PDB file of C-alpha atoms in Angstrom:
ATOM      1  CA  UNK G   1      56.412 -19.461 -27.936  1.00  0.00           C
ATOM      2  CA  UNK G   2      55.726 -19.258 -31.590  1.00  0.00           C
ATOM      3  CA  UNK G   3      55.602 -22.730 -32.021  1.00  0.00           C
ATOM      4  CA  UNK G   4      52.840 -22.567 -30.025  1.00  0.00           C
ATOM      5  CA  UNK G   5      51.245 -20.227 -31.504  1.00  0.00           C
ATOM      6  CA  UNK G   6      51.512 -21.774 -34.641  1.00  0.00           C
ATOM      7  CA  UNK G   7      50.094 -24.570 -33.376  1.00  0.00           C
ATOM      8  CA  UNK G   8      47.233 -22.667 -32.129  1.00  0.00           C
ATOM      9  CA  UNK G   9      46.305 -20.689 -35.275  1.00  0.00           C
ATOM     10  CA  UNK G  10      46.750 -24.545 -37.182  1.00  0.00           C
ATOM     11  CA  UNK G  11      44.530 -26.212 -34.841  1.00  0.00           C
ATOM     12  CA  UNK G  12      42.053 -23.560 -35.124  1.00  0.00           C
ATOM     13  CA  UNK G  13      41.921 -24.332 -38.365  1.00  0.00           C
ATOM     14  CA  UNK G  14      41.836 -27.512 -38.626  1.00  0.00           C
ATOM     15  CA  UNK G  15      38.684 -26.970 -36.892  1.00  0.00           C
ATOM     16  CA  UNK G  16      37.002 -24.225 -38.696  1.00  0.00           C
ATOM     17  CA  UNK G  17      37.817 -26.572 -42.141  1.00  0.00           C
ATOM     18  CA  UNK G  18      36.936 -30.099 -41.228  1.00  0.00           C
ATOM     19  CA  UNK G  19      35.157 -30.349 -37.998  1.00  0.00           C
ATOM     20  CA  UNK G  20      31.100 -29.273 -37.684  1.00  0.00           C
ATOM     21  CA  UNK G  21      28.222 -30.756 -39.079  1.00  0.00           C
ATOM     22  CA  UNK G  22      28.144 -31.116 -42.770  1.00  0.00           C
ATOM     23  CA  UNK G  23      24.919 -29.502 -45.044  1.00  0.00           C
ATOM     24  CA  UNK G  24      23.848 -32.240 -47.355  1.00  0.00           C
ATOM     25  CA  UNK G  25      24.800 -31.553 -50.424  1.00  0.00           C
ATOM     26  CA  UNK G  26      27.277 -28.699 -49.764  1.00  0.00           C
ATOM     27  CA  UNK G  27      31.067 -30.644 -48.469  1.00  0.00           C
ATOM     28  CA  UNK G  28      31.596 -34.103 -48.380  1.00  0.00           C
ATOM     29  CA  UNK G  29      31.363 -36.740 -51.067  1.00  0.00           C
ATOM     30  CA  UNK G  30      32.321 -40.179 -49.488  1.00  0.00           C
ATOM     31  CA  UNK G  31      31.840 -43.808 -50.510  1.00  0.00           C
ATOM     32  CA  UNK G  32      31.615 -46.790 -48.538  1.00  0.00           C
ATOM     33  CA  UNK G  33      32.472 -44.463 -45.594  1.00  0.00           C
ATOM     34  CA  UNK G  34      35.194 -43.323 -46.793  1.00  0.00           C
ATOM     35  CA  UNK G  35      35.323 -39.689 -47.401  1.00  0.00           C
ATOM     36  CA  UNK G  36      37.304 -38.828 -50.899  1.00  0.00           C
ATOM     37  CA  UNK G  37      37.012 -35.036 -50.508  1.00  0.00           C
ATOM     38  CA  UNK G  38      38.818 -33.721 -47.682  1.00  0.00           C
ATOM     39  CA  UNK G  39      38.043 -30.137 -47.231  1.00  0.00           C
ATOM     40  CA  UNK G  40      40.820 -29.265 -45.267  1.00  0.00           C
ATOM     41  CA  UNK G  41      43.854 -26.656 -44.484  1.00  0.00           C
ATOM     42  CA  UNK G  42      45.793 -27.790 -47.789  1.00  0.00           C
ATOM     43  CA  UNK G  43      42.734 -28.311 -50.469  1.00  0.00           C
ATOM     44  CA  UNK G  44      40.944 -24.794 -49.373  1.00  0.00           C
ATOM     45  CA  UNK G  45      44.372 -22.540 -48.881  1.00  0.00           C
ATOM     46  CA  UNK G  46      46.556 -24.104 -52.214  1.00  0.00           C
ATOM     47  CA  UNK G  47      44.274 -26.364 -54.115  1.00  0.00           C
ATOM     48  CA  UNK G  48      40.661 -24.656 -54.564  1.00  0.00           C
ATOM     49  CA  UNK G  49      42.178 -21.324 -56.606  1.00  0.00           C
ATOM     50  CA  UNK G  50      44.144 -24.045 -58.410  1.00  0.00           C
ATOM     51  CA  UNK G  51      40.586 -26.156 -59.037  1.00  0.00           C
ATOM     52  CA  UNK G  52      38.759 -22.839 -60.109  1.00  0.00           C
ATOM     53  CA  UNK G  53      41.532 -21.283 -62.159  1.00  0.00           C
ATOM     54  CA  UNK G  54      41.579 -24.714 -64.281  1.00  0.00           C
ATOM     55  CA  UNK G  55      37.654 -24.381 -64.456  1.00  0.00           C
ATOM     56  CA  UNK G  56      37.994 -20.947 -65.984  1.00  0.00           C
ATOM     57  CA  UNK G  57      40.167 -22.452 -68.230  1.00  0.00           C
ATOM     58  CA  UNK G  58      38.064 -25.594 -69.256  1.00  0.00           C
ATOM     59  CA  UNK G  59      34.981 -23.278 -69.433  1.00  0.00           C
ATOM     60  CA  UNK G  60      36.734 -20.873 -71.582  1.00  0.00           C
ATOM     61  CA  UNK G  61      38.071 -23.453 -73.551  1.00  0.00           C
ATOM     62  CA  UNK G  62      34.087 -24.881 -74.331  1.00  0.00           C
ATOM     63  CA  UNK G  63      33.467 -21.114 -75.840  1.00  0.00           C
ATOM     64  CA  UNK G  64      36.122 -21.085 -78.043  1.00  0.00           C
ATOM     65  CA  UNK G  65      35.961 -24.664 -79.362  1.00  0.00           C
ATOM     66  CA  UNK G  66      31.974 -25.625 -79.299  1.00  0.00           C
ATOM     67  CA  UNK G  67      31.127 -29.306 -79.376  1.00  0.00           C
ATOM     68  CA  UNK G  68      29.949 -31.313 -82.342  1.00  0.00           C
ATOM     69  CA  UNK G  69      26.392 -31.911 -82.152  1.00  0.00           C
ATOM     70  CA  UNK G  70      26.248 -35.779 -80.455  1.00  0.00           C
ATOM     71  CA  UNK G  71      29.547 -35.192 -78.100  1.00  0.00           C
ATOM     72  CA  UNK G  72      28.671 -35.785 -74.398  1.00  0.00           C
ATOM     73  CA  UNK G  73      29.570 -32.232 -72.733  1.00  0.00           C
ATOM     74  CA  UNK G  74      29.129 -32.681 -68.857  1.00  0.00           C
ATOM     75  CA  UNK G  75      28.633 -29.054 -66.606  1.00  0.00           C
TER      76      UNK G  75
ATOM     77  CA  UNK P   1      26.845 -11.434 -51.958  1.00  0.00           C
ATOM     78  CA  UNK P   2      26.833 -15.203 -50.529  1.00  0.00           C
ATOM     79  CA  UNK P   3      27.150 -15.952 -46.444  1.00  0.00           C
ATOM     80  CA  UNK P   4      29.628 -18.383 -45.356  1.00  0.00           C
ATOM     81  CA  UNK P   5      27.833 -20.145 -42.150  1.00  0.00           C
ATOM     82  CA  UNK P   6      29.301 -20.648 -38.650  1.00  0.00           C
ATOM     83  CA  UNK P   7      27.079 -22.128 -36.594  1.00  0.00           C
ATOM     84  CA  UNK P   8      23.725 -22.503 -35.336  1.00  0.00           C
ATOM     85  CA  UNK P   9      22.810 -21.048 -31.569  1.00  0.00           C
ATOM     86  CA  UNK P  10      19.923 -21.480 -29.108  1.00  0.00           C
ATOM     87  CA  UNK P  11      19.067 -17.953 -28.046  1.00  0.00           C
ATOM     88  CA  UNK P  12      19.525 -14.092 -29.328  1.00  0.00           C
ATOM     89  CA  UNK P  13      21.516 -12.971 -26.728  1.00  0.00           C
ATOM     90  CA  UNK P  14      24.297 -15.981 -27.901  1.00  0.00           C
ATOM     91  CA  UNK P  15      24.840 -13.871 -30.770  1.00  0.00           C
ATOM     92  CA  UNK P  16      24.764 -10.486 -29.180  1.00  0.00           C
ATOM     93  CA  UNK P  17      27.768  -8.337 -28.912  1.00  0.00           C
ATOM     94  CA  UNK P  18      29.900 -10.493 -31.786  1.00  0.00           C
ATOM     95  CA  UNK P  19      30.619  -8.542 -34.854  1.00  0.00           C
ATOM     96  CA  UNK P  20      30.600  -8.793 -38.127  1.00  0.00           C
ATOM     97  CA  UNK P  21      28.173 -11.243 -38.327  1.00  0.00           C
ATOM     98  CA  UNK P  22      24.390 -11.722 -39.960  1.00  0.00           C
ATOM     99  CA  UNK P  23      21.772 -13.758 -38.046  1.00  0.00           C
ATOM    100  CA  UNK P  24      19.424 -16.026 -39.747  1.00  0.00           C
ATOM    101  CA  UNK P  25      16.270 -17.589 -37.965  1.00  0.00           C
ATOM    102  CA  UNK P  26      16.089 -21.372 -38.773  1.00  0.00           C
ATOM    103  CA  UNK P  27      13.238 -23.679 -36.871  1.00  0.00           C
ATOM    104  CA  UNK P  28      12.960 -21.397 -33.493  1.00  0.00           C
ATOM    105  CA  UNK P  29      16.943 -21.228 -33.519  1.00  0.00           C
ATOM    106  CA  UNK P  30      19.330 -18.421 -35.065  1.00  0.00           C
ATOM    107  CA  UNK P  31      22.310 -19.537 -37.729  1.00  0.00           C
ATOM    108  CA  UNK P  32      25.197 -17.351 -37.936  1.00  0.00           C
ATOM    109  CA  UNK P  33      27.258 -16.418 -40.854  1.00  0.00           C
ATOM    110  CA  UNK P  34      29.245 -13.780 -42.332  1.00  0.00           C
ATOM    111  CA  UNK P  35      29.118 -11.896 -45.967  1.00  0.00           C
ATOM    112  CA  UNK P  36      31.717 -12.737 -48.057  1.00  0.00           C
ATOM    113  CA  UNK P  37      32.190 -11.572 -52.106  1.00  0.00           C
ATOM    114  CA  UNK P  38      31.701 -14.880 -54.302  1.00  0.00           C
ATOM    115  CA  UNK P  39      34.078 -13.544 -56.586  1.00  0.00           C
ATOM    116  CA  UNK P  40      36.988 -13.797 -54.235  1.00  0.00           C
ATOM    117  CA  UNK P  41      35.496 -17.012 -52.762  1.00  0.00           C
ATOM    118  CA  UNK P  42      35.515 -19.225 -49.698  1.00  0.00           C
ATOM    119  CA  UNK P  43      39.374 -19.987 -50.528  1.00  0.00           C
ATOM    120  CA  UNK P  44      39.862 -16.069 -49.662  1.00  0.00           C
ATOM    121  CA  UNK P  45      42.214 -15.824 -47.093  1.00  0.00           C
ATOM    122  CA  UNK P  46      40.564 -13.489 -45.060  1.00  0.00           C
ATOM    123  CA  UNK P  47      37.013 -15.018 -44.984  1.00  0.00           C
ATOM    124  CA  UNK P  48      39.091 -17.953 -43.234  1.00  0.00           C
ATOM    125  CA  UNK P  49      40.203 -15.620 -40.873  1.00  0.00           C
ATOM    126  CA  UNK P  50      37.330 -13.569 -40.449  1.00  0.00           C
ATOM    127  CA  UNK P  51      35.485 -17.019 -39.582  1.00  0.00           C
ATOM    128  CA  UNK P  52      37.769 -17.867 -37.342  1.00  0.00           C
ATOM    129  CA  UNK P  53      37.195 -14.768 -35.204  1.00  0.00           C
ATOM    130  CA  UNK P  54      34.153 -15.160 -35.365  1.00  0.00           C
ATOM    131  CA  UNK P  55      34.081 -18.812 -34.941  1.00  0.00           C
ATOM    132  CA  UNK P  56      36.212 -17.622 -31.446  1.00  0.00           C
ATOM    133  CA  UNK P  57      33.534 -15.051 -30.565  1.00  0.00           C
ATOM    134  CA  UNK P  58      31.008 -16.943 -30.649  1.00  0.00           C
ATOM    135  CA  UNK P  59      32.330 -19.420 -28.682  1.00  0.00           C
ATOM    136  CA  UNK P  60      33.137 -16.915 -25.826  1.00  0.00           C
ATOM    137  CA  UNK P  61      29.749 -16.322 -25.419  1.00  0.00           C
ATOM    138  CA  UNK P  62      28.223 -19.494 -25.655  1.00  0.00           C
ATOM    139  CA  UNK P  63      28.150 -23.209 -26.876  1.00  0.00           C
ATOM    140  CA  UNK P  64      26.515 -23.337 -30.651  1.00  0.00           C
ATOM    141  CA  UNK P  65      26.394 -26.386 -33.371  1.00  0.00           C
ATOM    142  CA  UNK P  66      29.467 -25.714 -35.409  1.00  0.00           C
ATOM    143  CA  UNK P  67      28.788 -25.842 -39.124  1.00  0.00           C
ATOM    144  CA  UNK P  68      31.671 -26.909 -40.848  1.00  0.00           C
ATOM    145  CA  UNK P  69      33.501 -24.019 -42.961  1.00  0.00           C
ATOM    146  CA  UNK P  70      32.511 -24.362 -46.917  1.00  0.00           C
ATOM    147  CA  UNK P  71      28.583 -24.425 -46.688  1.00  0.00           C
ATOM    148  CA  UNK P  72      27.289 -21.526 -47.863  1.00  0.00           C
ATOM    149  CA  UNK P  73      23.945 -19.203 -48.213  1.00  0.00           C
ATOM    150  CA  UNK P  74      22.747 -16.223 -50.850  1.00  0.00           C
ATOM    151  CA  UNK P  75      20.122 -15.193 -47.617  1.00  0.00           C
ATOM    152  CA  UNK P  76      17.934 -15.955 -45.317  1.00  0.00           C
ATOM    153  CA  UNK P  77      15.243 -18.199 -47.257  1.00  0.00           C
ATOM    154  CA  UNK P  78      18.204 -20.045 -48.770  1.00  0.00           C
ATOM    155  CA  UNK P  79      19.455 -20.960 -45.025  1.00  0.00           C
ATOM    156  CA  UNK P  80      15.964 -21.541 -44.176  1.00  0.00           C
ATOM    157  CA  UNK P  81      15.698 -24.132 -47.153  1.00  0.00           C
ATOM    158  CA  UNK P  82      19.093 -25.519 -46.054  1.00  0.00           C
ATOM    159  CA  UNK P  83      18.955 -26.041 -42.773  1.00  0.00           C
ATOM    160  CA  UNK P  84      15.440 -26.150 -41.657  1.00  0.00           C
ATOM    161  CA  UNK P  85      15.865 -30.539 -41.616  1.00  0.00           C
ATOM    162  CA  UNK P  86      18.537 -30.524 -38.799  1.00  0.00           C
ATOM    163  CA  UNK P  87      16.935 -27.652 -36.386  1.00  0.00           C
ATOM    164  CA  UNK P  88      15.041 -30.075 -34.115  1.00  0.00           C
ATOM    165  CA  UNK P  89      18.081 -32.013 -33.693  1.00  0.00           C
ATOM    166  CA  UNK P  90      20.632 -29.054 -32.906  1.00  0.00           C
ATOM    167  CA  UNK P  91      17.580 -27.546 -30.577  1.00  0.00           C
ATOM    168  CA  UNK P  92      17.652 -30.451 -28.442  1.00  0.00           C
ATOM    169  CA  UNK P  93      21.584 -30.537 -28.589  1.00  0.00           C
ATOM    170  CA  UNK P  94      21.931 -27.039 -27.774  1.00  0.00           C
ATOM    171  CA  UNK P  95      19.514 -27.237 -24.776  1.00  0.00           C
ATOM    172  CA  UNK P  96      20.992 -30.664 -23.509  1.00  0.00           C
ATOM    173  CA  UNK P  97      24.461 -29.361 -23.377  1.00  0.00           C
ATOM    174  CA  UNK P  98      24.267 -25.696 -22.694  1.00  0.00           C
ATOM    175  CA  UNK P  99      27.153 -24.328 -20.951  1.00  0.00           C
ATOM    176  CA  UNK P 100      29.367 -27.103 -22.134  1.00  0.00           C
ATOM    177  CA  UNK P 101      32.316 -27.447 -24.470  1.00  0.00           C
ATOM    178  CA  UNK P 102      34.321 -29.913 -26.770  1.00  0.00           C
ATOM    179  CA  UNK P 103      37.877 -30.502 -26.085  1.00  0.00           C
ATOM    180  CA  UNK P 104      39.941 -32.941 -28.023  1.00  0.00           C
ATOM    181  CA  UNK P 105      42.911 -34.477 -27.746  1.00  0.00           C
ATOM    182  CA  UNK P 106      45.091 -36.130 -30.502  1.00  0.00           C
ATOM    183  CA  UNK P 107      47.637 -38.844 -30.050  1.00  0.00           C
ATOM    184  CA  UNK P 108      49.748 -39.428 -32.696  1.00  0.00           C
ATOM    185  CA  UNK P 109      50.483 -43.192 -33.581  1.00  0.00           C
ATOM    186  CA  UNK P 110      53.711 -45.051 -33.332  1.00  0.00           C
ATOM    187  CA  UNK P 111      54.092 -46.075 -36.922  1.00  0.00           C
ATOM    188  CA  UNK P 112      53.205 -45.211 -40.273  1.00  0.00           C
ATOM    189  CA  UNK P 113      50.577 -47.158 -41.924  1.00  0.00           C
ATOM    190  CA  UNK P 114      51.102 -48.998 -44.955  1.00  0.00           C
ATOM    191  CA  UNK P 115      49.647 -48.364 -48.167  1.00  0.00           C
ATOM    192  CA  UNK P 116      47.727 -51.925 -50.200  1.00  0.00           C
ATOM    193  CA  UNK P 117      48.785 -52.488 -53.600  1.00  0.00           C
ATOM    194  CA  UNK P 118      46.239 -51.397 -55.906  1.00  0.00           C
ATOM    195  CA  UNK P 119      47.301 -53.949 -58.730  1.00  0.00           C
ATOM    196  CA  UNK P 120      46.438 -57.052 -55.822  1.00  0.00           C
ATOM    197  CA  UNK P 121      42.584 -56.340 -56.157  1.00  0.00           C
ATOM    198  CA  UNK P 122      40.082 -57.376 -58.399  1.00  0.00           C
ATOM    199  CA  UNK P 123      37.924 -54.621 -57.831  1.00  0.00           C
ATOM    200  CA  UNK P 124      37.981 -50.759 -56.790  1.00  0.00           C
ATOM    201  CA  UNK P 125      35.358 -51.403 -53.452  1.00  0.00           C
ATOM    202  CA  UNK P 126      37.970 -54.127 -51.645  1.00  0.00           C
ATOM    203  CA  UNK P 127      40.763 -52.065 -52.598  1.00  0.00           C
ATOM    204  CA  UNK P 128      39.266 -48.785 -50.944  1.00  0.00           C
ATOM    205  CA  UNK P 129      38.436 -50.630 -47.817  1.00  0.00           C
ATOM    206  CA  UNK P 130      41.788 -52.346 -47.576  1.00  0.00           C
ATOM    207  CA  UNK P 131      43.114 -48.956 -47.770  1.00  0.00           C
ATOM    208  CA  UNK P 132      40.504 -47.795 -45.088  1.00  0.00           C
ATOM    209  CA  UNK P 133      41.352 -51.080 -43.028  1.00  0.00           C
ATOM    210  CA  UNK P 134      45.235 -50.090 -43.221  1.00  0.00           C
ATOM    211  CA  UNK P 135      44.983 -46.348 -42.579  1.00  0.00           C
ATOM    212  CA  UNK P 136      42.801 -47.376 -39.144  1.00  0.00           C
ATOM    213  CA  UNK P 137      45.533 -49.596 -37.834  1.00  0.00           C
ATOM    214  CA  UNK P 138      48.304 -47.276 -36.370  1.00  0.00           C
ATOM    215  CA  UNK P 139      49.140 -48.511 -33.438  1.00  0.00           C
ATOM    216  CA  UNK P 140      48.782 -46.354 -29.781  1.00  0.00           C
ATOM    217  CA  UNK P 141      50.488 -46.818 -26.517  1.00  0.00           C
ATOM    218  CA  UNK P 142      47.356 -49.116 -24.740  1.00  0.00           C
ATOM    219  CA  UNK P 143      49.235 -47.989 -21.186  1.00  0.00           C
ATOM    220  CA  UNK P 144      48.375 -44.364 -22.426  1.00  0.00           C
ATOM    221  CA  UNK P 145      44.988 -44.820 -23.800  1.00  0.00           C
ATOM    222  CA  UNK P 146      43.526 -46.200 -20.654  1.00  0.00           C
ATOM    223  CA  UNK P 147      45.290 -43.282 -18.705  1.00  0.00           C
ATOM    224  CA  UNK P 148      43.492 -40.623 -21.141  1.00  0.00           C
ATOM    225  CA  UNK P 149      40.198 -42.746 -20.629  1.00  0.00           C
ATOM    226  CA  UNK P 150      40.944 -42.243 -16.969  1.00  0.00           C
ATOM    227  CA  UNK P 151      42.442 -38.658 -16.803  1.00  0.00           C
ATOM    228  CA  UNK P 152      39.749 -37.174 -18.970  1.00  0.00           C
ATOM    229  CA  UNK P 153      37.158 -39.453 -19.810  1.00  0.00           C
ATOM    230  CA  UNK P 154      36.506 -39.671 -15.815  1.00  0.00           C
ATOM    231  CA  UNK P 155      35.786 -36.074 -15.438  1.00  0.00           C
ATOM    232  CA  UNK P 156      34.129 -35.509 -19.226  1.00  0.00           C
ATOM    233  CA  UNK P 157      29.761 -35.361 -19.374  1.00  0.00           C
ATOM    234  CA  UNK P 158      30.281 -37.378 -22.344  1.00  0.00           C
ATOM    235  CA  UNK P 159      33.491 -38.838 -24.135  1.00  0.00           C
ATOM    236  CA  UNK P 160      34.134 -40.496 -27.673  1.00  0.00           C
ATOM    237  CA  UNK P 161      37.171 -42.168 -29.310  1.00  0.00           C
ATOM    238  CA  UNK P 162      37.565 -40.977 -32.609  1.00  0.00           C
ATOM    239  CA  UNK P 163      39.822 -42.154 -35.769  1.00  0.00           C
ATOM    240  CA  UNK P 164      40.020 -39.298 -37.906  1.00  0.00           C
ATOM    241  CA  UNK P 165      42.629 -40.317 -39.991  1.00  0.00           C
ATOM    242  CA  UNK P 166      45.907 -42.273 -41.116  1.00  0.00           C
ATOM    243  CA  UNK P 167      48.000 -41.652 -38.456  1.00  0.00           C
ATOM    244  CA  UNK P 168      46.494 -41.240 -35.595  1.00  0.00           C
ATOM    245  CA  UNK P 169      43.417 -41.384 -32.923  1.00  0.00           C
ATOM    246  CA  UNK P 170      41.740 -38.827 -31.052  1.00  0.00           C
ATOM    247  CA  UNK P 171      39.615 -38.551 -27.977  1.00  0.00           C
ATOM    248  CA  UNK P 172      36.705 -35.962 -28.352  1.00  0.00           C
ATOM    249  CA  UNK P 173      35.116 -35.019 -25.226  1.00  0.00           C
ATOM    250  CA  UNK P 174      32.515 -32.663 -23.631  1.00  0.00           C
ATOM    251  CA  UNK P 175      33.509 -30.362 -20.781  1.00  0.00           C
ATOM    252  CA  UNK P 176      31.300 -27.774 -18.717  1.00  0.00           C
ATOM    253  CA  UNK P 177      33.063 -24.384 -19.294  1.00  0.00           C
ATOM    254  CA  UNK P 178      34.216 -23.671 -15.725  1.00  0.00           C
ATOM    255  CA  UNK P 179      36.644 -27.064 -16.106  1.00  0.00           C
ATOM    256  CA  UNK P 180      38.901 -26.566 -19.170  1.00  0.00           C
ATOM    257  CA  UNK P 181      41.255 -26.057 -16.672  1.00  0.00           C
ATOM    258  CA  UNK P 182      40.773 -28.879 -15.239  1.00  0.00           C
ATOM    259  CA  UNK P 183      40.920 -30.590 -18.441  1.00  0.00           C
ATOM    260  CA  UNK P 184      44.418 -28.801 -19.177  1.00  0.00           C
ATOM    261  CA  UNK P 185      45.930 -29.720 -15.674  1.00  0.00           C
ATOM    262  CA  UNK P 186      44.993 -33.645 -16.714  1.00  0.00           C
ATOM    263  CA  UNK P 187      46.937 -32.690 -19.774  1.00  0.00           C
ATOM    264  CA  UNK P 188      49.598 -32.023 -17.778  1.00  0.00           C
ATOM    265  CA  UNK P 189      50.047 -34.806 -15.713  1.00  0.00           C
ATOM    266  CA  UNK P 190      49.539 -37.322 -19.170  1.00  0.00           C
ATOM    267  CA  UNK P 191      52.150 -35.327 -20.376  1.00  0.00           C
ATOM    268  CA  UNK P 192      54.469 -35.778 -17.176  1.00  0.00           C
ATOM    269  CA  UNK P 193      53.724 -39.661 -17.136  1.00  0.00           C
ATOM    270  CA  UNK P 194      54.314 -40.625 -20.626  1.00  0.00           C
ATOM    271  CA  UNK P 195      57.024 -37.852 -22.110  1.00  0.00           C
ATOM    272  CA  UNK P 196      57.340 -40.156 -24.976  1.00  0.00           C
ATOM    273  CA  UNK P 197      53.719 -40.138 -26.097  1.00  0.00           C
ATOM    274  CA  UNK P 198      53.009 -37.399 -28.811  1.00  0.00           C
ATOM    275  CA  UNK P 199      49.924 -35.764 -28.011  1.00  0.00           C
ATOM    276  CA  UNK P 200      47.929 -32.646 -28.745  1.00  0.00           C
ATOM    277  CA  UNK P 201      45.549 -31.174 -26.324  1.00  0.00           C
ATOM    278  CA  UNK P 202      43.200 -28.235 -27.446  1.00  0.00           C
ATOM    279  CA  UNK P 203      40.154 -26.772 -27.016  1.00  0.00           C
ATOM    280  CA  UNK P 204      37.493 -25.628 -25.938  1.00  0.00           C
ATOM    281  CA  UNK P 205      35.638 -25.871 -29.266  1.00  0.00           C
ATOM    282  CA  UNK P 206      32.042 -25.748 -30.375  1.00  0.00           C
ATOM    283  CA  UNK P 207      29.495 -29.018 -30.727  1.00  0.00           C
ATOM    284  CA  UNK P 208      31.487 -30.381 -34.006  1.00  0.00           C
ATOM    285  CA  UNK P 209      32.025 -34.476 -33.219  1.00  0.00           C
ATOM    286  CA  UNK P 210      28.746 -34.213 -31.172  1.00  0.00           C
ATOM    287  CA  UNK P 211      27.009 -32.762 -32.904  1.00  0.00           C
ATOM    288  CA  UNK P 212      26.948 -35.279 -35.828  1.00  0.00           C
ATOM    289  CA  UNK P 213      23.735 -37.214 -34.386  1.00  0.00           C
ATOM    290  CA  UNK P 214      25.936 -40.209 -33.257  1.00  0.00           C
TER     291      UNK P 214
END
């Protein structure tokens, strides 16, 4: 009975993260057909507080230690 | 305060009675979605489960154009902006299968792909679609297939074989409401016929594979 319900709850989302129509712009970056972003279970619950704390970081990092004039700084 | 969308629904009353949500009128149709604090984020645990329930609720009442989890809105002219393109399209959807629902159902494949060599290609494009190629190629019972084809497909408004990823292929199919069981009871007579076969049958879902204009 609880696999099942584990089952449930992971289907469901499975669905809420990677099924639906995608905004332009706003989830998937793919080439050739191929997606390389897959925003699903894994990447949103673990990865995306990983992604944002290492932004922090890198951002913080850019106020402490401003580029040389000439360096290529992308956003 | 941002809005995480759910979905996009034909009338007023599809909406009514579901809490928690905010309604925003896009192109003679109304978008769901429901407030979340940027600073926590869309990775916040309970905005996933808050649009889940929601997702559920919604569903209970009627068929809507799932949007998939991750797009999101600061209000209603920013929705507007967003969405205004695809209204036409999910209007006619919405109207043409009214009272319907997706069901799916996965079947595992029999074998693991394997994985090209990256050092065997001369350039990054052949070596991503060798590794598409590869990861497409897991092999399914045929016997089966044809019996879910039959089983489901038969008794489906519309049906679609999907390859979603590396391991595995999936049948996507719509359903009116009153015949999930239906749908289930198939389920259970696949299952009965081919015990060996790995499969996954769920549902009923929102417009989400047909609702991607194919």
């Amino acid at each position: 009975m609880d696999e099942e319900r584990d089952l449930s709850l992971l289907e469901t989302l499975d669905h809420l993260l990677d099924r639906g129509v995608v905004i332009a712009g706003e989830a998937t970056i793919s080439i050739a057909g191929i997606d390389l972003v897959y925003l699903g279970l894994n990447v949103v619950l673990a990865n995306v507080d990983t992604l944002n704390r290492s932004r922090d970081r890198q951002l913080e990092a850019l106020k402490k230690e401003p580029p040389e004039v000439g360096d290529n700084v992308s956003s | 305060m941002r809005f995480a969308l759910i979905g996009a629904h034909l009338r007023e009353e599809d909406l009514e009675g579901v809490a928690g949500i905010e309604p925003f009128p896009v192109g003679g149709l109304l978008l769901s979605s429901i407030p979340y604090d940027p600073a926590g984020g869309l990775a916040d645990r309970q905005v996933i489960a808050s649009a889940a329930g929601v997702r559920s609720a919604l569903l209970a009442k009627e068929t809507f154009v799932a949007i998939r989890y991750g797009t999101s809105v600061t209000g209603p002219d920013d929705a507007l902006t967003k969405c205004r393109q695809f209204a036409g399209d999910w209007k006619d959807l919405l109207e043409k299968y009214r009272g319907t629902v997706e069901m799916t159902l996965k079947i595992a494949g029999s074998a693991a792909p394997l994985r090209p060599d990256r050092h065997q290609f001369s350039s990054g494009r052949a070596y991503l679609e060798e590794l598409h190629r590869s990861r497409s190629s897991s092999s399914i019972d045929e016997g089966f297939r044809a019996a879910v084809e039959n089983e489901l497909g038969g008794q489906a408004v519309r049906w679609r074989w999907v390859r979603r990823d590396d391991a595995g292929l999936e049948l996507a199919f719509l359903t009116h409401r009153e015949s999930t069981a239906k749908a289930r009871e198939a389920g259970l007579r696949l299952k009965e016929t081919y015990p060996g076969v790995p499969f996954l049958l769920s549902g009923p879902w929102p417009l989400e594979v047909f609702a991607d204009g194919k």
